[in-house]
Coordinates of C-alpha atoms and ligand atoms in Angstrom, one line a residue:
M1 CA -39.2 37.8 -104.6
K2 CA -43.0 38.3 -105.0
T3 CA -43.8 34.7 -104.0
L4 CA -41.2 34.2 -101.2
D5 CA -44.1 33.4 -98.8
Y6 CA -45.1 30.5 -100.9
W7 CA -41.7 29.0 -101.1
V8 CA -41.2 29.4 -97.3
Y9 CA -44.6 27.6 -96.9
L10 CA -43.4 24.8 -99.1
A11 CA -40.1 24.4 -97.2
L12 CA -41.9 24.3 -93.8
T13 CA -44.5 21.8 -95.0
A14 CA -41.8 19.6 -96.5
G15 CA -39.9 19.7 -93.2
K16 CA -43.0 18.5 -91.3
L17 CA -43.4 15.5 -93.5
Y18 CA -39.9 14.4 -92.5
M19 CA -40.7 15.2 -88.9
F20 CA -43.6 12.8 -89.0
S21 CA -41.5 9.9 -90.0
I22 CA -39.0 10.7 -87.2
Y23 CA -41.8 10.9 -84.6
T24 CA -43.4 7.6 -85.8
D25 CA -40.1 5.9 -86.6
T26 CA -41.4 5.0 -90.1
P27 CA -39.3 4.8 -93.3
F28 CA -38.8 8.0 -95.3
S29 CA -37.4 7.8 -98.8
F30 CA -36.8 10.4 -101.5
G31 CA -39.5 8.9 -103.7
F32 CA -42.0 9.1 -100.8
F33 CA -41.0 12.6 -100.1
L34 CA -41.7 13.6 -103.7
I35 CA -45.1 12.1 -103.7
S36 CA -46.1 13.7 -100.4
L37 CA -44.7 17.0 -101.6
S38 CA -46.7 16.7 -104.8
G39 CA -49.9 16.5 -102.7
A40 CA -48.9 19.8 -101.0
L41 CA -48.2 21.4 -104.4
V42 CA -51.7 20.4 -105.7
L43 CA -53.3 21.5 -102.5
S44 CA -51.6 24.9 -102.4
S45 CA -50.9 25.9 -106.0
W46 CA -54.2 27.9 -106.3
T47 CA -53.2 30.2 -103.5
L48 CA -50.8 31.8 -106.0
L49 CA -53.8 33.2 -107.9
I50 CA -54.7 35.2 -104.9
G51 CA -53.1 38.5 -103.8
S52 CA -50.2 38.0 -101.5
K53 CA -51.9 39.6 -98.4
K54 CA -54.7 37.1 -98.3
R55 CA -52.5 34.3 -99.6
R56 CA -50.2 34.4 -96.6
W57 CA -53.1 33.9 -94.2
I58 CA -54.4 31.0 -96.3
L59 CA -51.0 29.4 -96.3
L60 CA -50.8 29.9 -92.5
S61 CA -54.1 28.1 -92.2
L62 CA -52.9 25.3 -94.4
L63 CA -49.8 24.9 -92.2
A64 CA -52.1 24.8 -89.1
L65 CA -54.3 22.2 -90.8
H66 CA -51.3 20.1 -91.8
S67 CA -49.9 20.2 -88.2
T68 CA -53.3 19.3 -86.7
L69 CA -53.6 16.3 -89.0
L70 CA -50.0 15.3 -88.4
I71 CA -50.1 15.5 -84.7
S72 CA -53.4 13.5 -84.6
D73 CA -51.9 10.9 -86.9
V74 CA -48.8 10.7 -84.6
W75 CA -51.0 10.0 -81.6
Y76 CA -53.1 7.5 -83.4
Y77 CA -50.1 5.8 -84.8
R78 CA -48.5 5.4 -81.4
Y79 CA -51.5 3.3 -80.3
F80 CA -52.5 1.5 -83.5
D81 CA -49.5 1.6 -85.8
D82 CA -51.9 3.1 -88.3
L83 CA -53.2 6.4 -89.6
L84 CA -56.5 8.2 -89.0
S85 CA -59.3 7.8 -91.4
V86 CA -62.7 9.4 -91.9
Q87 CA -64.2 5.9 -91.6
L88 CA -63.5 6.2 -87.9
I89 CA -66.0 9.0 -87.4
S90 CA -68.7 6.5 -86.5
S91 CA -66.5 5.1 -83.7
M92 CA -65.5 8.4 -82.1
T93 CA -67.9 8.2 -79.3
Q94 CA -66.6 4.7 -78.4
M95 CA -63.1 5.9 -78.4
S96 CA -63.7 8.7 -75.9
D97 CA -65.0 6.1 -73.4
V98 CA -62.2 3.7 -73.7
G99 CA -59.5 6.3 -74.2
G100 CA -58.3 6.3 -70.6
G101 CA -54.8 5.8 -71.8
F102 CA -54.9 8.5 -74.4
M103 CA -52.9 11.0 -72.4
S104 CA -50.0 8.5 -72.3
L105 CA -49.7 8.9 -76.1
I106 CA -48.9 12.6 -75.9
R107 CA -45.4 14.0 -75.5
W108 CA -44.6 17.7 -75.0
T109 CA -42.2 17.5 -78.0
D110 CA -45.2 16.7 -80.2
F111 CA -46.2 20.4 -80.1
F112 CA -43.0 21.2 -82.2
F113 CA -45.3 20.3 -85.1
F114 CA -46.8 23.8 -84.6
A115 CA -43.5 25.6 -84.4
D116 CA -43.7 26.4 -88.1
F117 CA -47.0 28.2 -87.5
F118 CA -45.2 30.8 -85.4
V119 CA -42.2 31.0 -87.7
F120 CA -44.6 31.7 -90.6
L121 CA -46.6 34.1 -88.6
A122 CA -43.5 36.1 -87.7
F123 CA -42.6 36.0 -91.4
I124 CA -46.0 37.4 -92.4
L125 CA -45.7 40.2 -90.0
V126 CA -42.2 41.1 -91.3
L127 CA -43.4 41.0 -94.9
R128 CA -46.5 43.0 -94.2
K129 CA -45.1 46.2 -95.8
R130 CA -44.3 44.5 -99.1
Q131 CA -47.7 43.3 -100.2
K132 CA -48.8 43.2 -103.8
P133 CA -52.5 43.8 -103.8
L134 CA -53.3 41.7 -106.9
P135 CA -51.9 38.6 -108.5
S136 CA -49.7 39.2 -111.5
T137 CA -49.7 37.2 -114.7
S138 CA -46.4 35.6 -113.9
N139 CA -48.0 34.3 -110.7
K140 CA -50.8 32.7 -112.7
K141 CA -48.2 31.0 -114.9
L142 CA -46.4 29.8 -111.8
A143 CA -49.6 28.4 -110.3
G144 CA -50.2 26.5 -113.5
V145 CA -46.7 25.1 -113.5
I146 CA -46.9 24.1 -109.8
L147 CA -50.2 22.4 -110.2
A148 CA -49.1 20.5 -113.3
S149 CA -45.8 19.4 -111.6
G150 CA -47.8 18.3 -108.6
L151 CA -50.1 16.2 -110.7
V152 CA -47.3 14.7 -112.8
I153 CA -45.2 13.8 -109.8
F154 CA -48.3 12.3 -108.1
A155 CA -49.5 10.4 -111.1
A156 CA -46.2 9.0 -112.4
P157 CA -45.6 6.3 -109.8
L158 CA -49.3 5.4 -109.9
L159 CA -49.2 4.9 -113.6
S160 CA -46.1 2.9 -113.3
S161 CA -47.8 0.7 -110.7
V162 CA -50.8 0.2 -113.0
V163 CA -48.5 -0.7 -115.9
K164 CA -46.6 -3.2 -113.8
G165 CA -49.9 -4.7 -112.5
E166 CA -49.0 -4.1 -108.9
P167 CA -52.0 -5.1 -106.7
W168 CA -52.1 -2.2 -104.2
L169 CA -54.5 0.2 -105.7
S170 CA -58.2 0.8 -105.2
G171 CA -58.5 -0.8 -101.8
N172 CA -56.2 -3.7 -102.6
A173 CA -53.4 -2.3 -100.5
V174 CA -55.0 -4.3 -97.6
S175 CA -53.4 -1.9 -95.2
D176 CA -53.7 1.8 -94.6
M177 CA -49.9 2.2 -94.1
R178 CA -49.3 0.7 -97.6
E179 CA -51.7 3.2 -99.1
Y180 CA -49.9 6.0 -97.3
Y181 CA -46.6 5.0 -98.9
E182 CA -48.2 4.6 -102.3
L183 CA -50.1 7.9 -102.2
G184 CA -48.1 10.1 -99.8
F185 CA -49.5 12.0 -96.9
W186 CA -52.0 14.2 -98.7
G187 CA -52.8 11.5 -101.2
Y188 CA -53.7 9.1 -98.4
H189 CA -55.9 11.5 -96.6
G190 CA -57.5 12.8 -99.8
Y191 CA -58.2 9.3 -101.1
D192 CA -59.6 8.3 -97.7
L193 CA -61.9 11.2 -97.8
A194 CA -63.1 10.3 -101.3
K195 CA -63.6 6.6 -100.3
G196 CA -65.6 7.8 -97.3
A197 CA -67.8 9.9 -99.5
V198 CA -68.3 7.2 -102.2
S199 CA -69.2 4.6 -99.6
L200 CA -72.2 6.8 -98.6
V201 CA -73.7 6.4 -102.1
R202 CA -72.2 3.4 -103.8
D203 CA -73.6 -0.1 -104.1
A204 CA -71.2 -2.2 -102.0
S205 CA -71.4 -5.5 -104.0
P206 CA -68.0 -7.3 -104.2
S207 CA -65.7 -7.2 -107.1
E208 CA -65.7 -10.4 -109.3
Q209 CA -62.2 -11.1 -108.4
N210 CA -62.7 -10.9 -104.6
Q211 CA -66.0 -12.8 -104.8
A212 CA -64.2 -15.7 -106.6
L213 CA -61.7 -15.8 -103.6
V214 CA -64.6 -16.0 -101.1
Q215 CA -66.3 -18.7 -103.2
E216 CA -63.1 -20.8 -103.3
A217 CA -62.5 -20.4 -99.5
F218 CA -66.2 -21.3 -98.9
A219 CA -65.8 -24.6 -100.8
A220 CA -62.6 -25.5 -99.0
S221 CA -63.9 -24.8 -95.4
I222 CA -66.8 -27.1 -95.0
T223 CA -66.1 -29.9 -92.5
E224 CA -68.2 -32.5 -91.0
N225 CA -68.1 -33.6 -87.4
T226 CA -70.3 -35.4 -85.0
G227 CA -70.0 -35.8 -81.3
E228 CA -71.2 -34.8 -77.9
Q229 CA -72.5 -31.3 -77.2
P230 CA -70.8 -29.9 -74.1
N231 CA -71.6 -26.6 -72.5
V232 CA -69.2 -24.1 -73.8
I233 CA -67.8 -21.3 -71.5
L234 CA -65.6 -18.9 -73.4
V235 CA -64.0 -16.1 -71.4
Q236 CA -62.2 -13.1 -72.9
L237 CA -59.8 -11.4 -70.5
E238 CA -59.0 -7.8 -71.0
S239 CA -55.4 -6.8 -72.2
L240 CA -53.9 -10.1 -70.9
Q241 CA -50.6 -10.7 -72.8
S242 CA -48.6 -13.9 -72.7
S243 CA -45.4 -12.3 -71.3
L244 CA -47.2 -12.3 -67.9
I245 CA -47.5 -16.0 -67.7
G246 CA -44.7 -17.3 -65.6
Q247 CA -43.2 -13.8 -65.1
E248 CA -41.8 -13.0 -61.7
I249 CA -40.9 -9.5 -60.5
G250 CA -38.7 -9.3 -57.5
G251 CA -39.4 -13.0 -56.8
E252 CA -43.2 -12.5 -56.9
E253 CA -45.3 -14.2 -59.6
V254 CA -47.5 -11.7 -61.4
T255 CA -50.2 -14.3 -62.2
P256 CA -49.7 -17.2 -59.7
Y257 CA -53.1 -18.8 -60.4
L258 CA -52.9 -18.6 -64.2
N259 CA -49.4 -20.1 -64.0
K260 CA -50.9 -23.2 -62.5
L261 CA -53.8 -23.5 -64.9
K262 CA -51.6 -25.5 -67.4
N263 CA -51.8 -28.4 -65.0
E264 CA -55.5 -28.7 -65.6
M265 CA -56.0 -27.1 -69.0
L266 CA -54.2 -27.1 -72.3
Y267 CA -52.0 -24.0 -72.5
F268 CA -51.0 -22.5 -75.8
P269 CA -48.0 -20.2 -75.5
A270 CA -47.8 -19.6 -79.3
F271 CA -51.3 -18.2 -79.6
H272 CA -51.7 -14.7 -81.1
H273 CA -54.2 -11.9 -81.0
Q274 CA -55.1 -10.6 -84.5
T275 CA -56.8 -7.4 -83.4
H276 CA -56.3 -4.0 -85.0
E277 CA -58.1 -0.7 -84.4
G278 CA -61.3 -2.2 -82.9
R279 CA -59.3 -3.7 -79.9
T280 CA -61.8 -5.6 -77.6
S281 CA -64.4 -5.5 -80.3
D282 CA -62.0 -6.9 -82.9
A283 CA -61.0 -9.8 -80.6
E284 CA -64.7 -10.6 -79.9
F285 CA -65.4 -10.4 -83.6
T286 CA -62.6 -12.6 -84.8
I287 CA -63.3 -15.2 -82.0
N288 CA -67.0 -15.4 -83.0
T289 CA -66.8 -15.3 -86.7
S290 CA -63.3 -16.6 -87.7
L291 CA -62.8 -13.5 -89.8
H292 CA -60.2 -10.7 -89.7
P293 CA -60.8 -7.3 -88.3
L294 CA -61.0 -4.3 -90.7
R295 CA -58.0 -2.3 -91.8
T296 CA -59.7 0.8 -90.4
G297 CA -62.0 1.0 -87.4
S298 CA -64.2 -1.7 -85.9
V299 CA -66.6 -4.1 -87.7
Y300 CA -69.0 -3.7 -84.8
T301 CA -69.5 0.0 -85.5
R302 CA -69.1 -0.1 -89.3
Y303 CA -70.6 -3.3 -90.6
A304 CA -72.9 -4.5 -87.8
D305 CA -75.5 -5.9 -90.2
S306 CA -73.4 -7.9 -92.6
T307 CA -74.0 -11.6 -93.0
F308 CA -71.6 -13.7 -91.0
N309 CA -71.2 -17.4 -90.5
S310 CA -70.8 -17.0 -86.8
L311 CA -70.0 -19.3 -83.9
P312 CA -73.1 -18.4 -81.9
E313 CA -75.5 -18.8 -84.9
T314 CA -73.9 -22.1 -85.9
L315 CA -74.2 -23.4 -82.3
R316 CA -77.7 -22.2 -82.0
D317 CA -78.7 -23.9 -85.2
G318 CA -77.0 -27.0 -83.7
G319 CA -79.3 -26.9 -80.6
Y320 CA -77.4 -24.6 -78.2
D321 CA -78.7 -21.8 -76.1
T322 CA -76.4 -18.8 -76.6
A323 CA -75.6 -15.9 -74.3
A324 CA -73.1 -13.0 -74.3
M325 CA -72.2 -11.4 -70.9
H326 CA -70.4 -8.1 -70.5
A327 CA -71.1 -5.8 -67.6
Y328 CA -71.0 -2.5 -69.5
E329 CA -73.5 -0.3 -71.4
K330 CA -75.2 -2.6 -73.9
S331 CA -75.0 -0.3 -76.8
F332 CA -71.3 0.3 -76.4
W333 CA -69.3 -0.8 -79.4
N334 CA -72.8 -1.5 -80.9
R335 CA -72.8 -4.8 -79.1
D336 CA -76.6 -5.1 -78.7
T337 CA -77.0 -5.0 -82.5
V338 CA -74.0 -7.1 -83.3
Y339 CA -74.7 -9.8 -80.7
E340 CA -78.3 -10.2 -82.1
N341 CA -77.0 -10.3 -85.6
I342 CA -74.5 -13.0 -85.0
G343 CA -76.8 -15.3 -83.0
F344 CA -76.7 -14.6 -79.3
S345 CA -80.2 -15.3 -77.9
H346 CA -79.4 -13.4 -74.7
F347 CA -77.2 -10.5 -73.8
F348 CA -76.5 -9.8 -70.1
S349 CA -75.1 -6.3 -69.8
K350 CA -74.5 -3.7 -67.1
E351 CA -78.1 -3.7 -66.0
D352 CA -78.0 -7.4 -65.2
Y353 CA -75.2 -7.1 -62.8
P354 CA -75.2 -5.9 -59.2
D355 CA -74.0 -2.5 -58.2
T356 CA -70.9 -3.7 -56.3
E357 CA -67.4 -2.4 -56.3
K358 CA -66.4 -0.9 -59.6
I359 CA -62.9 -1.3 -61.0
G360 CA -62.1 1.0 -63.9
M361 CA -65.1 1.0 -66.3
A362 CA -67.3 -1.6 -64.7
I363 CA -68.1 -3.9 -61.9
N364 CA -65.0 -5.8 -60.7
D365 CA -64.2 -9.0 -62.6
E366 CA -64.7 -11.3 -59.6
D367 CA -68.3 -10.2 -59.1
F368 CA -68.8 -10.2 -62.8
F369 CA -67.7 -13.8 -63.1
L370 CA -69.7 -15.0 -60.1
T371 CA -72.9 -13.3 -61.3
S372 CA -72.3 -14.7 -64.8
I373 CA -72.4 -18.2 -63.3
E374 CA -75.9 -17.4 -61.9
H375 CA -77.0 -16.3 -65.4
M376 CA -75.5 -19.5 -66.9
K377 CA -77.5 -21.6 -64.6
Q378 CA -80.7 -20.1 -66.1
L379 CA -79.8 -21.1 -69.7
E380 CA -81.0 -24.2 -71.4
E381 CA -78.3 -26.9 -71.8
P382 CA -76.2 -27.2 -73.9
Y383 CA -75.3 -23.6 -73.7
Y384 CA -72.6 -21.3 -75.1
S385 CA -71.7 -18.5 -72.7
F386 CA -69.4 -15.8 -74.0
L387 CA -68.0 -13.6 -71.2
V388 CA -66.1 -10.4 -71.7
A389 CA -64.2 -9.3 -68.6
L390 CA -63.1 -5.7 -68.2
S391 CA -61.2 -5.0 -64.9
S392 CA -57.7 -4.9 -66.5
H393 CA -58.6 -2.1 -69.0
I394 CA -56.2 0.7 -69.7
P395 CA -55.4 2.9 -67.7
F396 CA -55.5 0.0 -65.2
E397 CA -56.9 1.9 -62.3
M398 CA -56.9 -0.2 -59.2
P399 CA -58.1 0.7 -55.7
E400 CA -55.0 1.2 -53.5
D401 CA -55.9 -1.7 -51.2
R402 CA -55.9 -4.1 -54.2
K403 CA -52.4 -3.3 -55.3
Q404 CA -50.6 -6.2 -53.9
L405 CA -47.3 -6.4 -55.8
E406 CA -44.0 -4.7 -54.8
L407 CA -42.8 -4.3 -58.4
P408 CA -39.2 -3.3 -57.6
G409 CA -37.4 -1.6 -60.6
Y410 CA -40.7 -0.4 -62.2
E411 CA -41.2 3.3 -62.4
D412 CA -43.8 3.9 -65.1
E413 CA -47.1 4.3 -63.3
L414 CA -49.1 2.8 -66.2
V415 CA -46.9 -0.3 -66.4
R416 CA -47.0 -0.7 -62.6
N417 CA -50.8 -0.4 -62.6
Y418 CA -51.0 -2.9 -65.4
Y419 CA -49.2 -5.5 -63.3
H420 CA -51.4 -4.7 -60.3
S421 CA -54.6 -5.1 -62.3
V422 CA -53.6 -8.4 -64.0
H423 CA -52.6 -9.7 -60.6
Y424 CA -56.1 -8.9 -59.4
V425 CA -57.7 -10.6 -62.5
D426 CA -55.6 -13.7 -61.8
G427 CA -57.4 -14.0 -58.4
A428 CA -60.8 -13.3 -60.0
V429 CA -60.2 -16.2 -62.5
E430 CA -59.3 -18.4 -59.6
S431 CA -62.6 -17.6 -57.8
F432 CA -64.5 -18.2 -61.1
V433 CA -62.9 -21.7 -61.7
N434 CA -63.5 -22.7 -58.1
E435 CA -67.1 -21.7 -58.3
L436 CA -67.6 -23.5 -61.6
K437 CA -66.2 -26.6 -59.9
A438 CA -68.3 -26.2 -56.8
Q439 CA -71.4 -25.9 -58.9
D440 CA -70.5 -28.9 -61.0
M441 CA -70.2 -26.8 -64.1
W442 CA -66.5 -27.5 -64.9
D443 CA -65.7 -31.1 -65.6
D444 CA -68.0 -31.8 -68.5
A445 CA -67.8 -28.3 -70.1
L446 CA -65.5 -27.0 -72.7
V447 CA -63.9 -24.0 -71.0
I448 CA -61.6 -21.5 -72.7
F449 CA -59.8 -18.4 -71.4
Y450 CA -57.8 -16.1 -73.6
G451 CA -56.5 -12.5 -73.7
D452 CA -58.1 -10.1 -76.1
H453 CA -55.0 -8.1 -77.0
D454 CA -51.7 -6.7 -75.6
S455 CA -51.6 -4.1 -72.9
G456 CA -50.7 -1.2 -75.2
L457 CA -47.5 -0.8 -73.2
V458 CA -45.3 -3.0 -75.3
E459 CA -43.4 -0.5 -77.5
A460 CA -39.8 -1.3 -78.2
G461 CA -37.5 0.4 -75.8
G462 CA -40.3 1.0 -73.3
E463 CA -40.0 0.0 -69.7
M464 CA -41.9 -3.2 -70.1
A465 CA -39.9 -4.4 -73.1
K466 CA -36.6 -3.4 -71.4
E467 CA -37.3 -5.1 -68.1
L468 CA -38.3 -8.3 -70.0
G469 CA -35.1 -8.1 -72.0
V470 CA -36.9 -8.1 -75.3
Q471 CA -34.5 -7.8 -78.2
G472 CA -34.9 -7.9 -82.0
T473 CA -37.8 -8.1 -84.3
T474 CA -39.2 -11.5 -83.4
E475 CA -39.1 -11.0 -79.7
Q476 CA -40.8 -7.7 -80.1
F477 CA -43.4 -9.4 -82.3
E478 CA -44.0 -12.0 -79.7
L479 CA -44.4 -9.5 -76.9
F480 CA -46.9 -7.5 -79.0
R481 CA -48.9 -10.4 -80.5
T482 CA -48.9 -13.4 -78.2
V483 CA -51.8 -13.6 -75.7
P484 CA -52.4 -16.6 -73.5
L485 CA -55.0 -19.3 -74.4
W486 CA -56.2 -22.1 -72.2
I487 CA -58.6 -24.8 -73.4
K488 CA -60.1 -27.5 -71.3
P489 CA -62.0 -30.0 -73.4
P490 CA -64.7 -31.9 -71.6
G491 CA -63.4 -34.5 -69.2
L492 CA -59.7 -33.5 -69.6
A493 CA -57.8 -35.5 -67.0
K494 CA -54.5 -33.6 -67.0
G495 CA -53.3 -30.3 -68.5
E496 CA -50.3 -29.8 -70.7
T497 CA -48.5 -27.2 -72.9
V498 CA -49.4 -27.3 -76.6
E499 CA -46.8 -25.6 -78.8
T500 CA -49.2 -25.3 -81.8
A501 CA -49.1 -21.8 -83.2
G502 CA -52.4 -20.2 -84.1
G503 CA -54.6 -17.2 -83.6
Q504 CA -58.0 -15.9 -82.5
I505 CA -59.4 -16.8 -85.9
D506 CA -58.9 -20.5 -85.0
V507 CA -61.0 -20.5 -81.8
A508 CA -64.5 -20.8 -83.4
P509 CA -63.4 -23.9 -85.5
T510 CA -61.9 -25.4 -82.4
I511 CA -65.1 -25.0 -80.4
L512 CA -67.3 -26.3 -83.3
E513 CA -65.1 -29.4 -83.7
E514 CA -65.5 -30.1 -80.0
A515 CA -69.2 -29.6 -80.2
G516 CA -69.5 -31.9 -83.2
I517 CA -71.0 -29.3 -85.5
D518 CA -70.0 -28.4 -89.1
Q519 CA -67.9 -25.3 -89.0
G520 CA -69.1 -24.1 -92.5
F521 CA -67.3 -21.1 -93.9
M522 CA -64.5 -20.1 -91.5
L523 CA -61.0 -18.9 -92.2
G524 CA -59.5 -20.6 -89.1
T525 CA -58.5 -24.2 -88.4
S526 CA -59.1 -26.1 -85.1
L527 CA -56.2 -25.7 -82.7
L528 CA -56.7 -29.3 -81.7
S529 CA -55.9 -30.5 -85.2
D530 CA -52.3 -31.2 -86.4
T531 CA -52.4 -28.8 -89.4
E532 CA -49.7 -26.1 -89.5
R533 CA -51.7 -23.0 -90.0
L534 CA -51.0 -19.6 -91.4
T535 CA -51.7 -16.9 -88.8
V536 CA -52.3 -13.6 -90.6
F537 CA -52.2 -10.1 -89.1
R538 CA -53.9 -7.1 -90.4
N539 CA -51.0 -5.5 -92.2
G540 CA -50.2 -8.8 -94.1
S541 CA -47.5 -10.0 -91.7
F542 CA -47.9 -13.6 -90.6
R543 CA -46.6 -16.5 -88.6
K544 CA -46.3 -19.9 -90.1
G545 CA -44.8 -22.5 -87.8
D546 CA -41.4 -21.1 -86.8
L547 CA -41.5 -18.4 -89.5
Y548 CA -42.5 -14.8 -89.0
F549 CA -42.9 -12.5 -92.0
E550 CA -42.8 -8.7 -91.8
P551 CA -44.0 -7.0 -95.0
D552 CA -42.4 -3.9 -96.4
L553 CA -45.4 -1.6 -96.5
T554 CA -43.5 1.1 -98.4
T555 CA -43.7 -1.0 -101.6
A556 CA -46.3 -3.0 -103.5
P557 CA -47.2 -6.4 -101.7
G558 CA -44.6 -9.1 -102.1
S559 CA -41.4 -8.0 -100.4
G560 CA -40.5 -8.0 -96.7
E561 CA -38.4 -9.8 -94.2
C562 CA -38.6 -13.4 -93.2
Y563 CA -37.4 -14.5 -89.7
S564 CA -37.1 -17.7 -87.7
I565 CA -38.9 -17.2 -84.3
E566 CA -36.6 -19.7 -82.6
S567 CA -33.3 -18.2 -83.6
G568 CA -34.6 -14.6 -83.9
K569 CA -32.5 -14.3 -87.1
K570 CA -33.4 -13.5 -90.6
V571 CA -33.8 -16.5 -93.0
E572 CA -34.0 -16.7 -96.8
D573 CA -36.9 -14.8 -98.2
A574 CA -37.8 -17.9 -100.2
R575 CA -39.0 -19.6 -97.0
C576 CA -41.8 -17.0 -96.5
E577 CA -42.5 -16.3 -100.1
P578 CA -45.1 -19.2 -100.7
Y579 CA -47.4 -17.7 -98.1
I580 CA -47.3 -14.0 -98.8
E581 CA -50.1 -14.0 -101.4
D582 CA -52.1 -16.5 -99.3
A583 CA -52.0 -14.1 -96.4
L584 CA -53.1 -11.2 -98.5
N585 CA -55.9 -13.2 -100.0
Q586 CA -57.1 -14.2 -96.5
L587 CA -57.5 -10.5 -95.7
R588 CA -59.2 -9.8 -99.1
I589 CA -61.6 -12.7 -98.5
S590 CA -62.4 -11.4 -95.0
D591 CA -62.9 -7.8 -96.2
T592 CA -65.2 -9.0 -99.0
V593 CA -67.4 -10.9 -96.6
I594 CA -67.6 -8.0 -94.2
E595 CA -67.6 -4.9 -96.4
N596 CA -69.4 -6.3 -99.5
N597 CA -71.5 -8.9 -97.8
G598 CA -69.7 -11.6 -99.7
L599 CA -71.5 -14.5 -98.1
E600 CA -74.8 -13.3 -99.6
Y601 CA -73.3 -13.9 -103.1
I602 CA -72.1 -17.4 -102.5
E603 CA -73.4 -19.9 -105.0
T604 CA -74.3 -23.3 -103.5
Q605 CA -75.3 -26.3 -105.7
Ligands
GP9_701 C1 -65.7 -1.8 -73.1 C2 -64.5 -2.5 -73.7 C3 -63.4 -1.6 -74.0 O1 -66.9 -2.4 -73.3 O2 -64.9 -3.1 -74.9 O3 -62.2 -2.3 -74.4 P1 -61.2 -1.8 -75.5 O4 -61.9 -1.9 -76.8 O5 -60.8 -0.4 -75.3 O6 -60.0 -2.7 -75.4
MN702 MN1 -59.7 -4.8 -74.8

């Protein structure tokens, strides 16, 4: 057969699409296979117009390109549950700095993705003798048929979606994974590339429909409060997840001091991080603006200059001095630009901290906290101090003499080091609180601690999940999403555990309520109010009271599975249904504010 090489190429490329779903444990249906294959047909049909000698090398290059993209997607997916995008190019430099845990994402079996390269190479060498120098007319016809079939298979489901009015096209998919299932592998990457190119030239004003959503949310979110203006001390702790609180390993408490904090602060065990690919920067962003992170990349690097109704700006307008403190390079994650844009009057960064013992990326948390207290004392009262700690950052490197736990039964070095590092941070927080008390900065202040996101070591079936006895979807969800939150309102006499479920998006409204200042446009709700809130995550999943909804990203928005957190069992879909659209709209509103500067278009009477 004259075109045998082409058919072998197609078979190999199709096999790899299936391999991807096995490696990432993502659904693979026949329909999805056809759409992905159609992308490969469109991409490769033209090679049939070329003489077979050249064509084989081109097909070999396409296989290599495909494998490189797939393997990169697999590694990215293992960390973020999402796919690569060209929109991430601006964040690449940041990723190399924080990517200490990158090697843990790579498995030797991943390189099987390149096996077909060698198979095809061997095939080319065998076929070398039977080359046809020029394309024949029948090949031209075949190329036409393949291109046309590719286009038809690709377009048919899209057209059917448009006819059915399914809202997952042109950016409305809300999640990259949903777009991947709608467009297939090549369709996703091709569309992503096109969007990247268009965003360089296009006016980014919001669509009428999305702006109407923002306008409605704006009108609903204005509240009026009056009250005292306490100093606010907000501390973000790196990679601190809720499973640590109260956990004992071999009879030793991992976080002995934090376990006791609920006696003098309000402790929220059902608090969730809502971060996505921007990790620390996403947590900071959501906490300070009450908006969601982006579906791709970090707001800090992609939309640093958009207009936000932020916590620091609102507090500053209300008479507060505002300062951010983080002992790393000030331009990292674009913080210097973002902090200024969202209303921090001061930014204390690496250069404002002493050159004492470094743990991982920066000065150790204890010295960071104690020096930060010195900086706070220089601020005008009332002040808002936002501290971002860093010692427990992946890969959780700890000096040997600071590893104090025995950790019997744990073998994974990364997991062991995680526990050592959070045990260290526990002591650092203790020194911080003791010093605040000693300096008389504790009692009257509003003090808050929370974890920015999970450890990155929570995958189902991994050592951490196994040792914790995590089973089923809801327990896995809680392990991944819950981070501890402690709040001490001014003058709190006694701590307690508050079961209210909420997320990082609710922190700014909580602080503003306590500070007696109007919250303005914010998507969250104060955690000290009785309202049952909808806590939305970036792929459209959500928690509402006892319910947890996991969307089916392989279809248009609307379907998924509804669970009770308490029983861990599936419950009738009807219980989650009323909130599915609200959750997606929350993401759309947030995206419109960030990506299209939606607040600039708000009409006020
Ligand atoms: C460094 C810190 C990194 O400044 O933001 O944390 P990460 O984003 O990797 O969680
Ligand atoms: Mn982080």
